[in-house]
Rosetta silent file (secondary structure, phi, psi, omega in degrees, C-alpha in Angstrom):
SEQUENCE: MARRKIIAGNWKMNMTPTEAVELINTLKPLVATEDADVVFCVPAIDIIPAVEAAKGSNIQIGAENMYFEEKGAYTGEISPAMLTDAGVKYVVLGHSERREYFAETSETVNKKMLKAFEHGITPIMCCGETLTQREQGVTMDFIRQQVKVGFQGVTKEQAAVAVIAYEPIWAIGTGKTATTEQAQEVCKGIRECIAQIYDQATADAIRIQYGGSVNAATAPELFAQPDIDGGLVGGAALKPDFGKIVNWK
SCORE:     score description
SCORE:     0.000 S_00000001
   1 L     0.000  130.346  169.733    8.343   35.365   15.484 S_00000001
   2 L   -74.626  129.361  176.932    6.155   37.395   13.157 S_00000001
   3 L   -94.290  143.907 -175.846    7.305   37.142    9.683 S_00000001
   4 L   -79.608  127.231  179.049    7.264   40.420    7.689 S_00000001
   5 E   -62.176  154.980  179.927    4.831   40.072    4.756 S_00000001
   6 E  -140.558  111.972  177.082    6.298   40.302    1.144 S_00000001
   7 E  -107.227  114.231  176.561    4.151   41.426   -1.753 S_00000001
   8 E  -117.622  145.188  176.991    5.682   41.107   -5.152 S_00000001
   9 E   -98.387  128.686  170.161    4.375   42.091   -8.626 S_00000001
  10 E  -108.222  114.745 -175.307    5.524   39.757  -11.365 S_00000001
  11 L   -72.287  -21.818 -168.584    5.256   41.876  -14.482 S_00000001
  12 L    47.672 -135.756 -172.597    5.904   38.894  -16.917 S_00000001
  13 L  -101.273   66.653  173.695    6.450   40.110  -20.450 S_00000001
  14 L  -132.652  160.428  178.788    4.720   43.531  -20.081 S_00000001
  15 L    73.485  115.780 -179.998    5.726   47.097  -20.018 S_00000001
  16 L   -75.675  167.931  175.777    8.172   48.890  -22.200 S_00000001
  17 H   -53.791  -51.373 -172.670   10.958   50.935  -20.268 S_00000001
  18 H   -61.536  -46.101 -178.051    8.865   54.072  -20.702 S_00000001
  19 H   -64.831  -36.553  173.686    5.706   52.463  -19.571 S_00000001
  20 H   -65.719  -38.137  174.374    7.457   51.012  -16.503 S_00000001
  21 H   -62.855  -40.424 -176.169    8.615   54.342  -15.297 S_00000001
  22 H   -65.817  -46.571 -177.184    5.098   55.782  -15.735 S_00000001
  23 H   -61.835  -36.412 -179.821    3.541   52.747  -13.767 S_00000001
  24 H   -65.732  -43.969  176.540    6.162   53.099  -10.984 S_00000001
  25 H   -58.848  -44.839 -177.766    5.346   56.829  -10.732 S_00000001
  26 H   -64.153  -38.932 -170.612    1.684   56.012  -10.675 S_00000001
  27 H   -92.387  -21.330 -171.479    2.019   53.155   -8.012 S_00000001
  28 H   -52.077  -55.204 -178.196    4.731   54.787   -5.709 S_00000001
  29 H   -60.983  -26.676 -174.575    2.161   56.779   -3.514 S_00000001
  30 H   -86.345  -17.439  178.888   -0.281   53.763   -3.533 S_00000001
  31 L  -107.123    5.969 -176.823    2.007   51.133   -2.435 S_00000001
  32 L   -65.373  111.420  170.025    3.728   53.255    0.442 S_00000001
  33 L  -152.160  151.122  170.418    3.561   50.962    3.597 S_00000001
  34 L   -97.605   -2.193 -167.857    5.757   50.165    6.487 S_00000001
  35 L   -96.263    0.147 -172.393    3.967   46.873    7.104 S_00000001
  36 E  -149.534  148.926  155.679    5.283   44.802    4.012 S_00000001
  37 E   -77.477  136.605  174.509    8.276   44.409    1.662 S_00000001
  38 E  -119.325  124.364  177.190    7.133   45.582   -1.810 S_00000001
  39 E  -123.795  140.231  175.179    8.933   44.224   -4.761 S_00000001
  40 E  -116.337  111.361  176.492    8.298   44.807   -8.536 S_00000001
  41 E   -99.741  109.150 -164.616    9.864   42.009  -10.542 S_00000001
  42 E  -114.911  165.204 -176.310   10.166   43.410  -13.934 S_00000001
  43 L   -61.683  155.510 -176.183   11.384   42.356  -17.499 S_00000001
  44 H   -65.021  -39.675 -177.705   15.228   42.779  -17.815 S_00000001
  45 H   -60.795  -23.334 -176.107   15.153   45.699  -20.173 S_00000001
  46 H   -92.285   -2.196 -170.768   13.079   47.545  -17.653 S_00000001
  47 H   -59.674  -53.622  178.962   15.384   46.944  -14.608 S_00000001
  48 H   -53.619  -62.885  179.017   17.626   50.051  -15.010 S_00000001
  49 H   -62.481  -32.243 -176.950   14.870   52.526  -15.424 S_00000001
  50 H   -67.236  -45.754 -178.027   12.603   50.846  -12.892 S_00000001
  51 H   -64.850  -36.419  178.845   15.422   51.001  -10.154 S_00000001
  52 H   -60.321  -56.947 -167.727   15.941   54.628  -11.027 S_00000001
  53 H   -69.546  -29.766  176.050   12.144   55.546  -11.003 S_00000001
  54 L   -81.437   -1.058 -169.732   11.854   53.708   -7.531 S_00000001
  55 L   -68.049  147.953  176.632   14.564   55.538   -5.763 S_00000001
  56 L    83.768   -3.383 -173.826   13.502   57.229   -2.536 S_00000001
  57 L  -109.239 -179.691  174.568   10.335   54.953   -2.323 S_00000001
  58 L   -94.353   16.338 -178.053    9.821   51.560   -0.491 S_00000001
  59 E   -93.215  134.631  170.534    9.665   49.696   -3.697 S_00000001
  60 E  -103.495  150.123 -166.949   12.435   47.248   -4.367 S_00000001
  61 E  -106.147  131.653  174.748   13.247   45.970   -7.886 S_00000001
  62 E  -127.653  165.599  178.867   13.634   42.282   -8.744 S_00000001
  63 E  -103.005  172.139 -170.555   14.229   40.388  -11.810 S_00000001
  64 L  -105.344    1.624  177.552   12.026   37.648  -13.498 S_00000001
  65 L  -179.988  169.964 -179.095   14.971   35.264  -14.206 S_00000001
  66 L  -165.906  154.236  177.276   18.635   34.858  -14.180 S_00000001
  67 L  -101.001  161.898 -166.331   21.350   32.355  -15.416 S_00000001
  68 L   -97.848   12.009  176.101   23.441   30.279  -13.182 S_00000001
  69 L  -109.817  159.479 -178.557   26.916   31.079  -14.723 S_00000001
  70 L   -79.045  -38.540  178.129   28.984   34.227  -13.844 S_00000001
  71 L  -163.402  175.588  172.106   29.745   35.172  -17.467 S_00000001
  72 L   125.460 -150.815 -168.827   30.467   33.781  -20.941 S_00000001
  73 L   -96.101   75.716  177.365   29.013   32.553  -24.214 S_00000001
  74 L  -125.657   65.756 -171.147   25.437   32.388  -23.096 S_00000001
  75 L   -53.547  122.524  177.803   23.731   34.562  -25.705 S_00000001
  76 L    92.199   -3.300  176.906   20.517   36.286  -24.450 S_00000001
  77 L   -87.273  164.721 -179.029   21.174   35.348  -20.791 S_00000001
  78 L  -126.862  128.416 -179.761   21.631   37.643  -17.649 S_00000001
  79 L   -87.976  156.937  176.832   24.231   37.033  -14.968 S_00000001
  80 H   -58.068  -42.973 -179.561   23.710   37.516  -11.256 S_00000001
  81 H   -61.418  -39.122 -177.376   26.529   40.201  -11.220 S_00000001
  82 H   -59.689  -49.656 -177.541   24.704   42.163  -14.015 S_00000001
  83 H   -59.878  -40.512 -174.524   21.614   42.247  -11.763 S_00000001
  84 H   -67.877  -42.150  179.505   23.384   43.245   -8.523 S_00000001
  85 H   -56.814  -30.187  178.733   25.229   45.885  -10.412 S_00000001
  86 H   -80.097  -15.136 -173.646   21.867   47.104  -11.629 S_00000001
  87 L   100.597   10.314  177.670   20.395   47.362   -8.146 S_00000001
  88 L   -69.393  138.873 -177.696   18.432   44.195   -8.026 S_00000001
  89 L  -124.446   -9.286  179.998   17.553   42.654   -4.861 S_00000001
  90 E  -137.647  155.315  161.925   15.088   39.594   -5.696 S_00000001
  91 E  -142.727  148.331 -171.188   14.818   37.316   -8.558 S_00000001
  92 E   -95.989  124.413  178.630   11.841   35.073   -9.467 S_00000001
  93 E  -120.795  125.132  168.267   13.179   31.583  -10.105 S_00000001
  94 L    84.387   22.817  170.658   11.350   28.520  -11.601 S_00000001
  95 L   -43.177  139.063  177.411    8.084   30.230  -12.525 S_00000001
  96 H   -54.857  -30.207  176.749    5.661   27.648  -13.990 S_00000001
  97 H   -70.487  -34.397  179.069    5.765   29.694  -17.300 S_00000001
  98 H   -77.134  -36.332  174.005    9.488   29.285  -17.464 S_00000001
  99 H   -60.295  -47.827 -169.033    9.183   25.479  -16.619 S_00000001
 100 H   -82.926  -45.478 -171.166    6.471   24.952  -19.141 S_00000001
 101 H  -100.955  -11.110 -173.347    7.556   27.100  -22.150 S_00000001
 102 L  -123.830   19.486  174.384   11.399   27.374  -21.625 S_00000001
 103 L    45.990   43.485  171.902   12.025   23.799  -20.341 S_00000001
 104 L   -82.093  142.638  179.476   13.363   24.749  -16.972 S_00000001
 105 L  -113.316  168.481  173.900   13.775   22.024  -14.441 S_00000001
 106 H   -61.342  -25.422  179.052   14.007   21.751  -10.633 S_00000001
 107 H   -75.765  -50.707 -178.996   17.609   21.052  -11.311 S_00000001
 108 H   -63.935  -38.587 -179.774   18.415   24.260  -13.286 S_00000001
 109 H   -60.845  -32.992  178.837   16.305   26.191  -10.652 S_00000001
 110 H   -66.656  -45.116  175.877   18.542   24.732   -7.973 S_00000001
 111 H   -60.504  -34.596  177.868   21.680   26.059   -9.776 S_00000001
 112 H   -73.247  -35.448  176.258   20.130   29.458  -10.052 S_00000001
 113 H   -57.501  -43.469 -177.596   19.247   29.382   -6.330 S_00000001
 114 H   -71.515  -31.615 -177.427   22.833   28.659   -5.317 S_00000001
 115 H   -69.813  -45.079 -178.523   24.129   31.380   -7.620 S_00000001
 116 H   -61.474  -43.277 -177.820   21.689   33.992   -6.401 S_00000001
 117 H   -58.331  -35.540 -177.897   22.587   33.351   -2.812 S_00000001
 118 H   -57.188  -27.135 -177.678   26.352   33.660   -3.859 S_00000001
 119 L  -113.609   20.232  175.070   25.639   37.213   -5.018 S_00000001
 120 L    70.426   19.861  173.754   23.323   38.251   -2.181 S_00000001
 121 L  -102.372  132.974  177.917   20.063   38.195   -4.302 S_00000001
 122 E   -74.706  122.255  177.421   16.986   36.881   -2.600 S_00000001
 123 E   -83.906  147.560  169.735   15.410   34.035   -4.707 S_00000001
 124 E  -118.888   95.290 -170.671   11.644   33.817   -4.909 S_00000001
 125 E   -89.083  122.060  179.337   11.380   30.149   -5.897 S_00000001
 126 E   -82.938  141.285  177.693    8.038   29.115   -7.515 S_00000001
 127 E  -149.162  153.274  177.725    6.314   25.782   -6.960 S_00000001
 128 L   172.382  156.395  177.847    2.820   24.615   -8.021 S_00000001
 129 L  -112.454  163.336  178.503    0.860   21.709   -9.405 S_00000001
 130 L   -85.303  179.292 -177.252   -1.362   21.378  -12.565 S_00000001
 131 H   -69.443  -45.371  178.672   -5.001   20.747  -12.386 S_00000001
 132 H   -48.332  -54.497 -179.557   -4.406   17.007  -13.373 S_00000001
 133 H   -57.632  -41.339  172.658   -1.964   16.631  -10.489 S_00000001
 134 H   -59.630  -44.872 -179.936   -4.506   18.178   -8.014 S_00000001
 135 H   -69.436  -29.045 -175.424   -7.256   15.840   -9.230 S_00000001
 136 L   -82.580   -3.467 -177.987   -4.797   12.756   -9.037 S_00000001
 137 L    69.963   23.422  176.230   -4.199   13.805   -5.290 S_00000001
 138 L  -108.578   22.861 -178.075   -0.360   14.187   -5.783 S_00000001
 139 H   -55.331  -48.674 -179.783   -0.172   17.915   -5.111 S_00000001
 140 H   -68.062  -35.149  176.942    1.960   17.750   -2.062 S_00000001
 141 H   -67.496  -40.298 -178.714    4.242   15.008   -3.264 S_00000001
 142 H   -69.476  -38.979 -174.536    4.988   16.959   -6.485 S_00000001
 143 H   -70.917  -37.284  177.862    5.499   20.363   -4.585 S_00000001
 144 H   -62.316  -45.008  179.039    7.764   18.631   -1.937 S_00000001
 145 H   -58.582  -49.689  176.548    9.847   17.292   -4.767 S_00000001
 146 H   -57.006  -39.206  178.156   10.169   20.831   -6.299 S_00000001
 147 H   -67.224  -40.547  176.917   11.183   22.195   -2.982 S_00000001
 148 H   -74.564  -35.912  171.979   13.669   19.534   -1.992 S_00000001
 149 H   -61.288  -56.568 -177.513   15.386   19.645   -5.386 S_00000001
 150 H   -58.659  -22.842 -178.781   15.316   23.436   -5.559 S_00000001
 151 L  -106.268    6.332  166.023   16.979   23.783   -2.060 S_00000001
 152 L   -42.538  120.238 -171.513   19.523   21.177   -2.647 S_00000001
 153 L    74.356   -7.719 -174.023   22.740   22.535   -1.146 S_00000001
 154 L   -82.809  133.162 -178.792   21.212   25.710    0.134 S_00000001
 155 L   -72.684  158.903  178.846   22.387   26.269    3.896 S_00000001
 156 H   -67.644  -29.314  172.950   19.715   26.795    6.484 S_00000001
 157 H   -57.379  -44.467 -176.985   20.968   30.395    6.881 S_00000001
 158 H   -70.778  -34.866 -171.364   20.294   30.980    3.198 S_00000001
 159 H   -68.392  -35.168 -170.992   16.959   29.101    3.312 S_00000001
 160 H   -65.084  -21.874 -177.056   15.776   31.195    6.262 S_00000001
 161 L  -108.438    9.513  179.512   15.933   34.407    4.058 S_00000001
 162 L   -82.396  157.102  168.519   14.605   32.672    0.844 S_00000001
 163 E  -116.122  136.983  173.220   11.014   33.246   -0.421 S_00000001
 164 E  -114.204  136.156  177.939    8.902   30.385   -1.829 S_00000001
 165 E  -114.297  126.745  177.645    5.949   31.348   -3.885 S_00000001
 166 E   -99.979  111.794  179.280    3.173   28.706   -4.159 S_00000001
 167 L  -121.191  107.408  170.755    1.273   29.224   -7.462 S_00000001
 168 L   -60.742  129.210 -176.407   -1.272   26.460   -8.417 S_00000001
 169 H   -67.277  -29.285 -176.128   -0.687   26.423  -12.217 S_00000001
 170 H   -76.503  -10.124 -179.235   -4.440   26.110  -12.839 S_00000001
 171 H  -104.299   -0.195 -177.927   -5.044   29.447  -10.977 S_00000001
 172 L   -86.633  120.663  173.226   -2.410   31.626  -12.910 S_00000001
 173 L    67.463    0.272  174.477   -4.153   33.998  -15.187 S_00000001
 174 L   -84.741  -18.246 -175.063   -7.197   32.000  -15.307 S_00000001
 175 L    92.258  -24.508  177.718   -9.340   34.054  -12.990 S_00000001
 176 L   -79.936  142.431  174.907   -9.671   30.924  -10.732 S_00000001
 177 L  -126.324  136.225  172.876   -8.241   31.131   -7.370 S_00000001
 178 L   -48.536  143.594  168.889   -7.439   28.281   -4.888 S_00000001
 179 L   -62.770  166.916  171.207   -9.778   28.604   -1.987 S_00000001
 180 H   -54.318  -51.334 -175.204   -8.235   30.128    1.138 S_00000001
 181 H   -53.590  -42.256  177.407   -8.265   26.750    2.633 S_00000001
 182 H   -66.211  -46.986 -179.515   -6.364   25.219   -0.251 S_00000001
 183 H   -63.699  -42.581  172.684   -3.791   27.884   -0.411 S_00000001
 184 H   -48.409  -51.648 -174.638   -3.316   27.665    3.398 S_00000001
 185 H   -56.218  -46.515 -170.580   -3.107   23.777    3.263 S_00000001
 186 H   -80.759  -34.718  178.981   -0.304   23.767    0.667 S_00000001
 187 H   -65.762  -42.866 -178.201    1.664   26.717    2.286 S_00000001
 188 H   -68.714  -28.015  178.976    1.629   24.879    5.622 S_00000001
 189 H   -70.627  -46.909  172.508    2.756   21.701    3.801 S_00000001
 190 H   -48.493  -49.496  176.159    5.704   23.726    2.211 S_00000001
 191 H   -59.807  -38.001 -179.490    6.624   24.882    5.730 S_00000001
 192 H   -67.007  -36.382  177.334    6.529   21.358    7.135 S_00000001
 193 H   -63.834  -42.392 -171.014    8.769   20.362    4.185 S_00000001
 194 H   -78.208  -37.880  174.810   11.417   23.025    4.932 S_00000001
 195 H   -51.783  -47.223  174.090   11.239   21.921    8.689 S_00000001
 196 H   -59.106  -31.837  178.525   12.108   18.454    7.557 S_00000001
 197 H   -71.705  -43.629 -169.942   15.012   19.530    5.347 S_00000001
 198 L  -115.496  -88.626  179.111   16.271   21.865    7.889 S_00000001
 199 L  -170.944  170.270 -179.184   14.756   22.539   11.315 S_00000001
 200 H   -50.459  -50.353 -172.891   11.670   24.327   12.928 S_00000001
 201 H   -57.455  -44.860 -169.351   13.474   27.648   13.266 S_00000001
 202 H   -70.144  -39.703  176.164   14.322   27.841    9.542 S_00000001
 203 H   -58.510  -45.508  176.499   10.639   26.805    8.739 S_00000001
 204 H   -60.613  -32.113 -168.359    9.467   29.578   11.001 S_00000001
 205 H   -89.297  -35.508 -168.364   11.652   32.124    9.337 S_00000001
 206 L   -73.382  151.113 -172.233   11.150   31.455    5.647 S_00000001
 207 E  -110.180  124.159 -177.185    8.479   33.488    3.983 S_00000001
 208 E  -112.861  129.677 -176.367    6.041   31.621    1.697 S_00000001
 209 E  -108.445  160.963  175.168    3.694   33.593   -0.720 S_00000001
 210 E  -107.232  140.657  176.444    0.559   32.551   -2.511 S_00000001
 211 E  -128.779  148.294  170.547    0.253   33.360   -6.256 S_00000001
 212 L   127.268   89.555 -177.498   -2.447   32.775   -8.757 S_00000001
 213 L    55.873   42.101  169.851   -5.042   35.438   -9.546 S_00000001
 214 L   -74.806  138.995  173.923   -4.558   37.386   -6.272 S_00000001
 215 L  -146.333 -178.740 -173.220   -6.460   40.637   -6.340 S_00000001
 216 L   -56.804  -35.994 -177.816   -7.736   43.314   -4.054 S_00000001
 217 L   -76.267  -38.361 -178.952  -10.755   41.237   -3.005 S_00000001
 218 L   -92.716   -9.753  174.205   -9.034   38.049   -2.250 S_00000001
 219 H   -55.951  -52.784 -164.930   -5.781   39.417   -0.594 S_00000001
 220 H   -62.686  -42.607 -177.410   -6.965   40.175    2.854 S_00000001
 221 H   -74.184  -31.541  172.910   -8.447   36.701    3.642 S_00000001
 222 H   -69.387  -43.533  177.523   -5.436   35.012    2.006 S_00000001
 223 H   -73.922  -12.498  170.139   -2.866   37.144    3.792 S_00000001
 224 L   -74.046  -15.162 -179.317   -4.591   36.457    7.170 S_00000001
 225 L   -66.240  139.235 -171.979   -3.757   32.847    6.955 S_00000001
 226 L   -63.914  -26.202  174.103   -1.022   31.736    9.339 S_00000001
 227 L  -106.873   14.693  179.362    1.287   30.278    6.688 S_00000001
 228 L  -117.939  113.377 -177.238    0.771   32.701    3.892 S_00000001
 229 L  -103.887   28.572  179.791    3.185   35.560    3.936 S_00000001
 230 L   128.849 -163.431 -177.656    2.098   37.682    1.092 S_00000001
 231 E  -137.800  153.817  168.684    1.644   37.255   -2.633 S_00000001
 232 E  -106.920  107.264 -169.925    3.308   36.974   -5.917 S_00000001
 233 E  -105.700  136.841 -179.852    0.770   38.982   -8.071 S_00000001
 234 L   -97.486 -107.440 -172.984    0.515   38.881  -11.836 S_00000001
 235 H   -46.098  -43.741  178.318   -1.969   40.859  -13.740 S_00000001
 236 H   -67.297  -10.634  174.477   -3.171   42.936  -10.770 S_00000001
 237 H   -80.923   -6.493  172.042    0.351   44.201  -10.236 S_00000001
 238 H  -102.630   20.315 -178.356    0.100   46.362  -13.354 S_00000001
 239 L  -128.274  150.915  172.641   -2.952   48.322  -12.063 S_00000001
 240 L   -46.264  -38.221  179.225   -3.529   50.958   -9.415 S_00000001
 241 L   -39.323  -34.021 -175.020   -5.425   48.058   -7.706 S_00000001
 242 H   -60.944  -24.071  173.053   -1.989   46.730   -6.605 S_00000001
 243 H   -59.486  -36.030  174.080   -2.002   49.548   -4.004 S_00000001
 244 H   -76.364  -20.492  168.825   -5.059   47.863   -2.286 S_00000001
 245 H   -70.034  -54.469 -179.862   -3.219   44.501   -2.250 S_00000001
 246 H   -51.676  -39.609  179.701   -0.221   45.969   -0.657 S_00000001
 247 L  -107.717   54.953 -167.967   -2.463   47.818    1.868 S_00000001
 248 L   -75.127  -12.952 -173.706   -4.797   44.931    2.459 S_00000001
 249 L   -70.295    0.000    0.000   -5.265   45.451    6.116 S_00000001
């Protein structure tokens, strides 16, 4: 079964609502394709204008985070119902920046995963190792743990539609990119881990992205790998070049 590519831009803390609309209007014609799902994961304040601006295009809007409770006294948090009501289809969970700066753990990511599925939002669950972990030779041990804990209690039907983004932490925003071989090796290892948790059919269905300084030059080779089903793109998603990444063929 050929998996459909998914190319998502993670805007991080960039773009005011006005700038978001301008960027989407600029990118709309450049990211038009029938060969891949195109997702813009935008800051919370940009979601509603972004959904409006993307109407009639192939762009789907995602969020960059979400809380695992339905509602309540959680000042500053955003619930899944708020996201679905605003038109959000995807949510990035467990990005390394959230884990590093905001004390997210694989356990809280798991709670968010379960809640996203409950509300019909597709999670893009991030995993990845530090440079020290890679040098220690524990890359796959660490990532397997992130995946196993993150997917605790997730059914195989849910897992089949989930997205996993492998982002080596040492390659995010550094200009360093894992070699194509390194990226493929880890994405293959993640797929094998999903096969162990569930079964081969679920592993064959799940989409695994590579992230970490993906750009127009590196995308074609990365996306040609058998276990890389697209990219989670940072800085390059804020530029017209994102169109070249989406239309990598």
